[in-house]
Short mmCIF file of C-alpha atoms and ligand atoms in Angstrom, two decimals:
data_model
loop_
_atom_site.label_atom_id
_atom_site.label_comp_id
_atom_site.label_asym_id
_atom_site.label_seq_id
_atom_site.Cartn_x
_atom_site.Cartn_y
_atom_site.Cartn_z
CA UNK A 17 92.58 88.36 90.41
CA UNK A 18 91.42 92.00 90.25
CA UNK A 19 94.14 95.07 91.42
CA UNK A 20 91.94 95.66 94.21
CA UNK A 21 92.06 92.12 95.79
CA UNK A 22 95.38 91.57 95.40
CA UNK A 23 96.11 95.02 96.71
CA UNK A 24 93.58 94.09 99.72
CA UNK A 25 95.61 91.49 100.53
CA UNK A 26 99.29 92.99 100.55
CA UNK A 27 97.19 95.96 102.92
CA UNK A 28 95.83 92.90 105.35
CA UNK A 29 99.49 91.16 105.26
CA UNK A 30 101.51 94.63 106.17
CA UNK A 31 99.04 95.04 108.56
CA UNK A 32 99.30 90.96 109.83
CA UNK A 33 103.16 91.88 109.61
CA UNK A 34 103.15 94.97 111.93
CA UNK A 35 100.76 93.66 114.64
CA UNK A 36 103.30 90.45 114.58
CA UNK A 37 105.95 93.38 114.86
CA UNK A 38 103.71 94.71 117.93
CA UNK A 39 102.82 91.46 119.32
CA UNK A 40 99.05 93.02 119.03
CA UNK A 41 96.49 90.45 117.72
CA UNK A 42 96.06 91.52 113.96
CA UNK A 43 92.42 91.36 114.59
CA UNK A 44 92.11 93.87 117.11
CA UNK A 45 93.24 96.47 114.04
CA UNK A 46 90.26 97.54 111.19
CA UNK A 47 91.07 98.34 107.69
CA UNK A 48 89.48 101.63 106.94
CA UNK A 49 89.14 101.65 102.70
CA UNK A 50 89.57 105.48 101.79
CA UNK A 51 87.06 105.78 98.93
CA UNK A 52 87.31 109.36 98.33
CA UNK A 53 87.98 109.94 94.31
CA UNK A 54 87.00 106.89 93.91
CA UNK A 55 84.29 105.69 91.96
CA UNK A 56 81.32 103.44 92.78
CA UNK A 57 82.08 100.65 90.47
CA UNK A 58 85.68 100.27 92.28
CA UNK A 59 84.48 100.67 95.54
CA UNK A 60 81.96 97.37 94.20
CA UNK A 61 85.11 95.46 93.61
CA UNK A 62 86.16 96.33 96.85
CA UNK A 63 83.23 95.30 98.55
CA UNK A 64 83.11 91.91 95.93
CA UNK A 65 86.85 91.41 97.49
CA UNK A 66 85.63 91.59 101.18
CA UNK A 67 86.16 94.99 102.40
CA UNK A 68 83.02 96.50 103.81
CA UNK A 69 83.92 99.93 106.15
CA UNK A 70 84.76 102.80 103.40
CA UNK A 71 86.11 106.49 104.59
CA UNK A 72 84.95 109.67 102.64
CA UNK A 73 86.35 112.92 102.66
CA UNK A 74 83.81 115.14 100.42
CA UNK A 75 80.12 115.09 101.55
CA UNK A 76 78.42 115.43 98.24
CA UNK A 77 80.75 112.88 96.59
CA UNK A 78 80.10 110.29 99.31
CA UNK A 79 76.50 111.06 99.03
CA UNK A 80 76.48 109.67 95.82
CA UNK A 81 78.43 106.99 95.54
CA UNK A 82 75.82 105.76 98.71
CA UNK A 83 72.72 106.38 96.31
CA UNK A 84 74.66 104.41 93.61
CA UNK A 85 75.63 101.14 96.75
CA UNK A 86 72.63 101.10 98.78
CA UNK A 87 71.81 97.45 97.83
CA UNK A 88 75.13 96.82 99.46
CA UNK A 89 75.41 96.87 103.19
CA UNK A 90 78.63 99.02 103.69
CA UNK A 91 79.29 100.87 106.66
CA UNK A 92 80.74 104.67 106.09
CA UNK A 93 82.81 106.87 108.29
CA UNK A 94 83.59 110.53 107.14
CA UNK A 95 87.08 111.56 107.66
CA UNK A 96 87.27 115.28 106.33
CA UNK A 97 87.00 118.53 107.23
CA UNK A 98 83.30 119.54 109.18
CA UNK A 99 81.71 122.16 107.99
CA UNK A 100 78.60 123.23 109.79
CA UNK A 101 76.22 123.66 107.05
CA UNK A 102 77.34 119.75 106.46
CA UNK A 103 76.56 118.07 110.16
CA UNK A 104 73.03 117.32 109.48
CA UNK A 105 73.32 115.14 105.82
CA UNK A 106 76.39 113.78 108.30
CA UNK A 107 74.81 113.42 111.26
CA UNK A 108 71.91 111.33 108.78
CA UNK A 109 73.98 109.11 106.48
CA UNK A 110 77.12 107.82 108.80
CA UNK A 111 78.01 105.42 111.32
CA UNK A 112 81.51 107.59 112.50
CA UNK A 113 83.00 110.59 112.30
CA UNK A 114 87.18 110.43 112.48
CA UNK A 115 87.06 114.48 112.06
CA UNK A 116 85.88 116.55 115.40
CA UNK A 117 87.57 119.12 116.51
CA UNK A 118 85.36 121.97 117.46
CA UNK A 119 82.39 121.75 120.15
CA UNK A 120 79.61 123.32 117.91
CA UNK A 121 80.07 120.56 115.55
CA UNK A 122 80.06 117.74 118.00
CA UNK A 123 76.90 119.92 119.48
CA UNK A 124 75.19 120.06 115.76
CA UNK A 125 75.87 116.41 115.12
CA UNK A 126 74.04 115.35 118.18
CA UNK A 127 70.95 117.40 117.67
CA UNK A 128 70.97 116.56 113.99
CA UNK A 129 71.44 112.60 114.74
CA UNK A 130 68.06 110.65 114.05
CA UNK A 131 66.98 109.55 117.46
CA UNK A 132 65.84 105.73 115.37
CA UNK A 133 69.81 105.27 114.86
CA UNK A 134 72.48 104.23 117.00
CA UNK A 135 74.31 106.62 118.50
CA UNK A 136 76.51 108.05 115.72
CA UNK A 137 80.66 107.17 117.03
CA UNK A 138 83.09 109.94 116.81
CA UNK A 139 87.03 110.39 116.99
CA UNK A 140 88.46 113.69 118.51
CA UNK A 141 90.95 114.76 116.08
CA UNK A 142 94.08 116.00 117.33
CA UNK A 143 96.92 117.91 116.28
CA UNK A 144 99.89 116.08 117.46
CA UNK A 145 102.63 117.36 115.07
CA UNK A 146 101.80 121.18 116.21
CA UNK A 147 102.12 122.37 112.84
CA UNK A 148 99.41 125.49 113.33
CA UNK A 149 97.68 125.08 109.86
CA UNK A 150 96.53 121.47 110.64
CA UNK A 151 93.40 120.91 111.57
CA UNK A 152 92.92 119.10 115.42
CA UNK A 153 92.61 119.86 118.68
CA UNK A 154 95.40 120.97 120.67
CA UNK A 155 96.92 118.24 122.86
CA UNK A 156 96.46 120.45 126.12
CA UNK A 157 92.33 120.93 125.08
CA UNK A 158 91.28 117.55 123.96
CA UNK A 159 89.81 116.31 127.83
CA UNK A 160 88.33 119.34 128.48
CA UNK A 161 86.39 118.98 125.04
CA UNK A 162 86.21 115.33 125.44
CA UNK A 163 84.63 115.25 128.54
CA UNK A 164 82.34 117.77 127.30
CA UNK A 165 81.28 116.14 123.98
CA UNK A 166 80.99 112.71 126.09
CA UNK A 167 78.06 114.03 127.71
CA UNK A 168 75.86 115.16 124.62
CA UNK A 169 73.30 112.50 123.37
CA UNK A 170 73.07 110.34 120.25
CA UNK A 171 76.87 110.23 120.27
CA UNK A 172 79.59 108.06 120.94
CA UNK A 173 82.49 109.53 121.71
CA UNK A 174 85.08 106.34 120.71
CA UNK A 175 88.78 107.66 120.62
CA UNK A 176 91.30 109.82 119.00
CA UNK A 177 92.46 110.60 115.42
CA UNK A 178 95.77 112.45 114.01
CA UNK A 179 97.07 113.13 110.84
CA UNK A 180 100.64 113.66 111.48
CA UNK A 181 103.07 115.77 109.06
CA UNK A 182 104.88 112.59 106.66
CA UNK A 183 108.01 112.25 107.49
CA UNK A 184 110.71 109.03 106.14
CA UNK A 185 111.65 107.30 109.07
CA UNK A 186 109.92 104.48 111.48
CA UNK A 187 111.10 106.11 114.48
CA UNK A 188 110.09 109.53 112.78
CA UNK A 189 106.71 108.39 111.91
CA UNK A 190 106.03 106.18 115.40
CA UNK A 191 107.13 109.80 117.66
CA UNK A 192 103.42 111.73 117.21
CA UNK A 193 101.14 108.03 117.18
CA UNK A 194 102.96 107.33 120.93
CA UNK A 195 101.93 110.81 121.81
CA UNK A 196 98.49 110.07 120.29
CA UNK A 197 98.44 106.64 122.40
CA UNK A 198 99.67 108.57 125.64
CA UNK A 199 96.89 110.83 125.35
CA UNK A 200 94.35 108.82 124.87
CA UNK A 201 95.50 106.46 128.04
CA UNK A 202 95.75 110.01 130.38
CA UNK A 203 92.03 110.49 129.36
CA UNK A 204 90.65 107.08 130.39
CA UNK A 205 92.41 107.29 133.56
CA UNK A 206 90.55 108.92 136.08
CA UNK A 207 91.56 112.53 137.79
CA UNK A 208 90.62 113.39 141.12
CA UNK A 209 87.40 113.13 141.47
CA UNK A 210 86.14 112.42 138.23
CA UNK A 211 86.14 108.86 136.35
CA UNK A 212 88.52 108.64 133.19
CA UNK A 213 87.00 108.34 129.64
CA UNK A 214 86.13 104.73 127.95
CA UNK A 215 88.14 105.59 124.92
CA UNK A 216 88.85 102.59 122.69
CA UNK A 217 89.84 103.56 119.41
CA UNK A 218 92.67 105.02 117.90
CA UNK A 219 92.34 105.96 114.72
CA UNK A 220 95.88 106.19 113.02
CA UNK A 221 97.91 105.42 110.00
CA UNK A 222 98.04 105.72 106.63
CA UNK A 223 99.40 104.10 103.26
CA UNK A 224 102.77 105.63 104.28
CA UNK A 225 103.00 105.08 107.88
CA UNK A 226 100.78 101.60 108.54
CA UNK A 227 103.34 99.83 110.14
CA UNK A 228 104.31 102.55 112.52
CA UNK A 229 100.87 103.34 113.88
CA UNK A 230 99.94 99.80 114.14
CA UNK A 231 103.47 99.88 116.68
CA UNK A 232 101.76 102.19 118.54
CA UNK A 233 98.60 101.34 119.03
CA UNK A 234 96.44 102.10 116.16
CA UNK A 235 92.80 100.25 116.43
CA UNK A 236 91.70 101.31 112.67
CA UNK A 237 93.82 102.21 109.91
CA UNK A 238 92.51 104.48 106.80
CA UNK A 239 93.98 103.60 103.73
CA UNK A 240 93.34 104.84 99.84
CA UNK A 241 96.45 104.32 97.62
CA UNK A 242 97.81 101.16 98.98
CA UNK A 243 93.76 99.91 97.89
CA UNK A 244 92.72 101.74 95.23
CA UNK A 245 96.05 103.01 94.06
CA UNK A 246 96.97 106.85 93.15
CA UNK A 247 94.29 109.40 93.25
CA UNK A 248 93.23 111.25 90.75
CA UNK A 249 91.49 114.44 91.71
CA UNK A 250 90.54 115.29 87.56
CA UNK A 251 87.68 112.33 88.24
CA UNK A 252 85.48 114.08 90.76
CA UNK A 253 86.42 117.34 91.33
C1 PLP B 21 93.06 110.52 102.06
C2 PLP B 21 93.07 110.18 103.50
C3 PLP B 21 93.57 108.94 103.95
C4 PLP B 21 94.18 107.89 103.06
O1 PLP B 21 95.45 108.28 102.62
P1 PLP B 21 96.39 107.30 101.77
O2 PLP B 21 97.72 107.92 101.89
O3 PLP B 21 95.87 107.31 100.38
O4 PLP B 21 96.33 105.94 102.38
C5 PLP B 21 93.49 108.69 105.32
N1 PLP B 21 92.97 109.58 106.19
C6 PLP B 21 92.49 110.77 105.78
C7 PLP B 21 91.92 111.71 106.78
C8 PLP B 21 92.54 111.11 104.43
O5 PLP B 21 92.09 112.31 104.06
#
């Protein structure tokens, strides 16, 4: 048995564990594979051991390791930092994006998504731990831009996605996914006159706090080390 399967499986059992924990159905939680620093042979064993959704952080890098996979039919989200001279090659070569934060991106991704593919699904990402160098969304913004980036074509405006500050404990770690969760259920219900949202994803948790996010909610999970073991950043870039 390769590292990667057997680490595959200890991800799909904490996650099995949690959602037991949760008394969520395990399958209503997706394992996210964070490929990024990873090469293209791994992320092959990966795929040979069943996992087919990757998450890239780096546009170039993931551009590449698609060229190397396209006999493989994998499905890719990007999960870093937007830059705008980067929404087009985005827009072109994904099925999500976890990272939106900022109109003009969510405006440039629309224009820029082929019209001959599906609508291209994105996550708001919010800063929940309101640390003020983290990327996100403020809390108190993210209907306002919701609402707004729900109406723009050729997008699919699925749910929300935080990155809290680590921290040690479970009741620590679940504090800023229950906000996360909270948020997301005060945007599908509907205000006044206006109907609420159809968000349905929450994208949350990481190698480090899996268990807690799947407590509260989470509907994907994007792991790296747990798979694919410690990065090393010397490899790529
Ligand atoms: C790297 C990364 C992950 C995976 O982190 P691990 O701790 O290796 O599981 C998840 N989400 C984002 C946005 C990342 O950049």
């Amino acid at each position: 048995m390769t590292a990667i399967l057997s680490n595959l499986q200890a991800v799909h059992s904490a996650i099995a564990q949690a959602a037991q924990l949760a008394r969520r159905d395990a399958a209503s939680i997706a394992l996210l594979a964070v490929s990024k620093t990873v090469s293209d042979g791994r992320v092959r064993e990966a795929y040979a051991a069943g996992q087919r959704v990757f998450g890239e952080n780096y546009l170039q890098e993931a551009l590449d390791k698609m060229a190397a996979l396209r006999d493989l039919p994998l499905e890719w989200h990007f999960i870093g930092p937007v830059q705008s001279n980067k929404t087009r090659a985005i827009a072109e070569n994904f099925s999500w994006v976890h990272s939106v934060d900022r109109l003009k991106i969510a405006e440039r991704l629309s224009a820029q998504r082929p019209p001959a593919l599906p609508a291209l699904n994105l996550c708001l990402q919010v800063n929940v731990s309101g640390e003020d160098s983290k990327s996100g969304v403020a809390p108190q913004q993210a209907l306002a831009l919701a609402r707004t980036i729900s109406a723009l074509p050729h997008l699919k405006l699925r749910g929300l996605m935080a990155i809290p500050a680590p921290v040690d404990t479970l009741a620590a770690q679940r504090q800023p996914f229950a906000r996360l969760r909270e948020l997301m259920q005060q945007m599908n219900a509907p205000q006044d006159n206006t109907p609420g949202l159809q968000l349905d994803t929450l994208s949350m948790g990481m190698t480090h706090d899996l268990t807690a996010a799947i407590v509260e909610g989470a509907t994907i999970v994007r792991v790296g080390t747990a798979i694919f073991g410690r990065r090393n950043y010397g490899e790529h870039k």
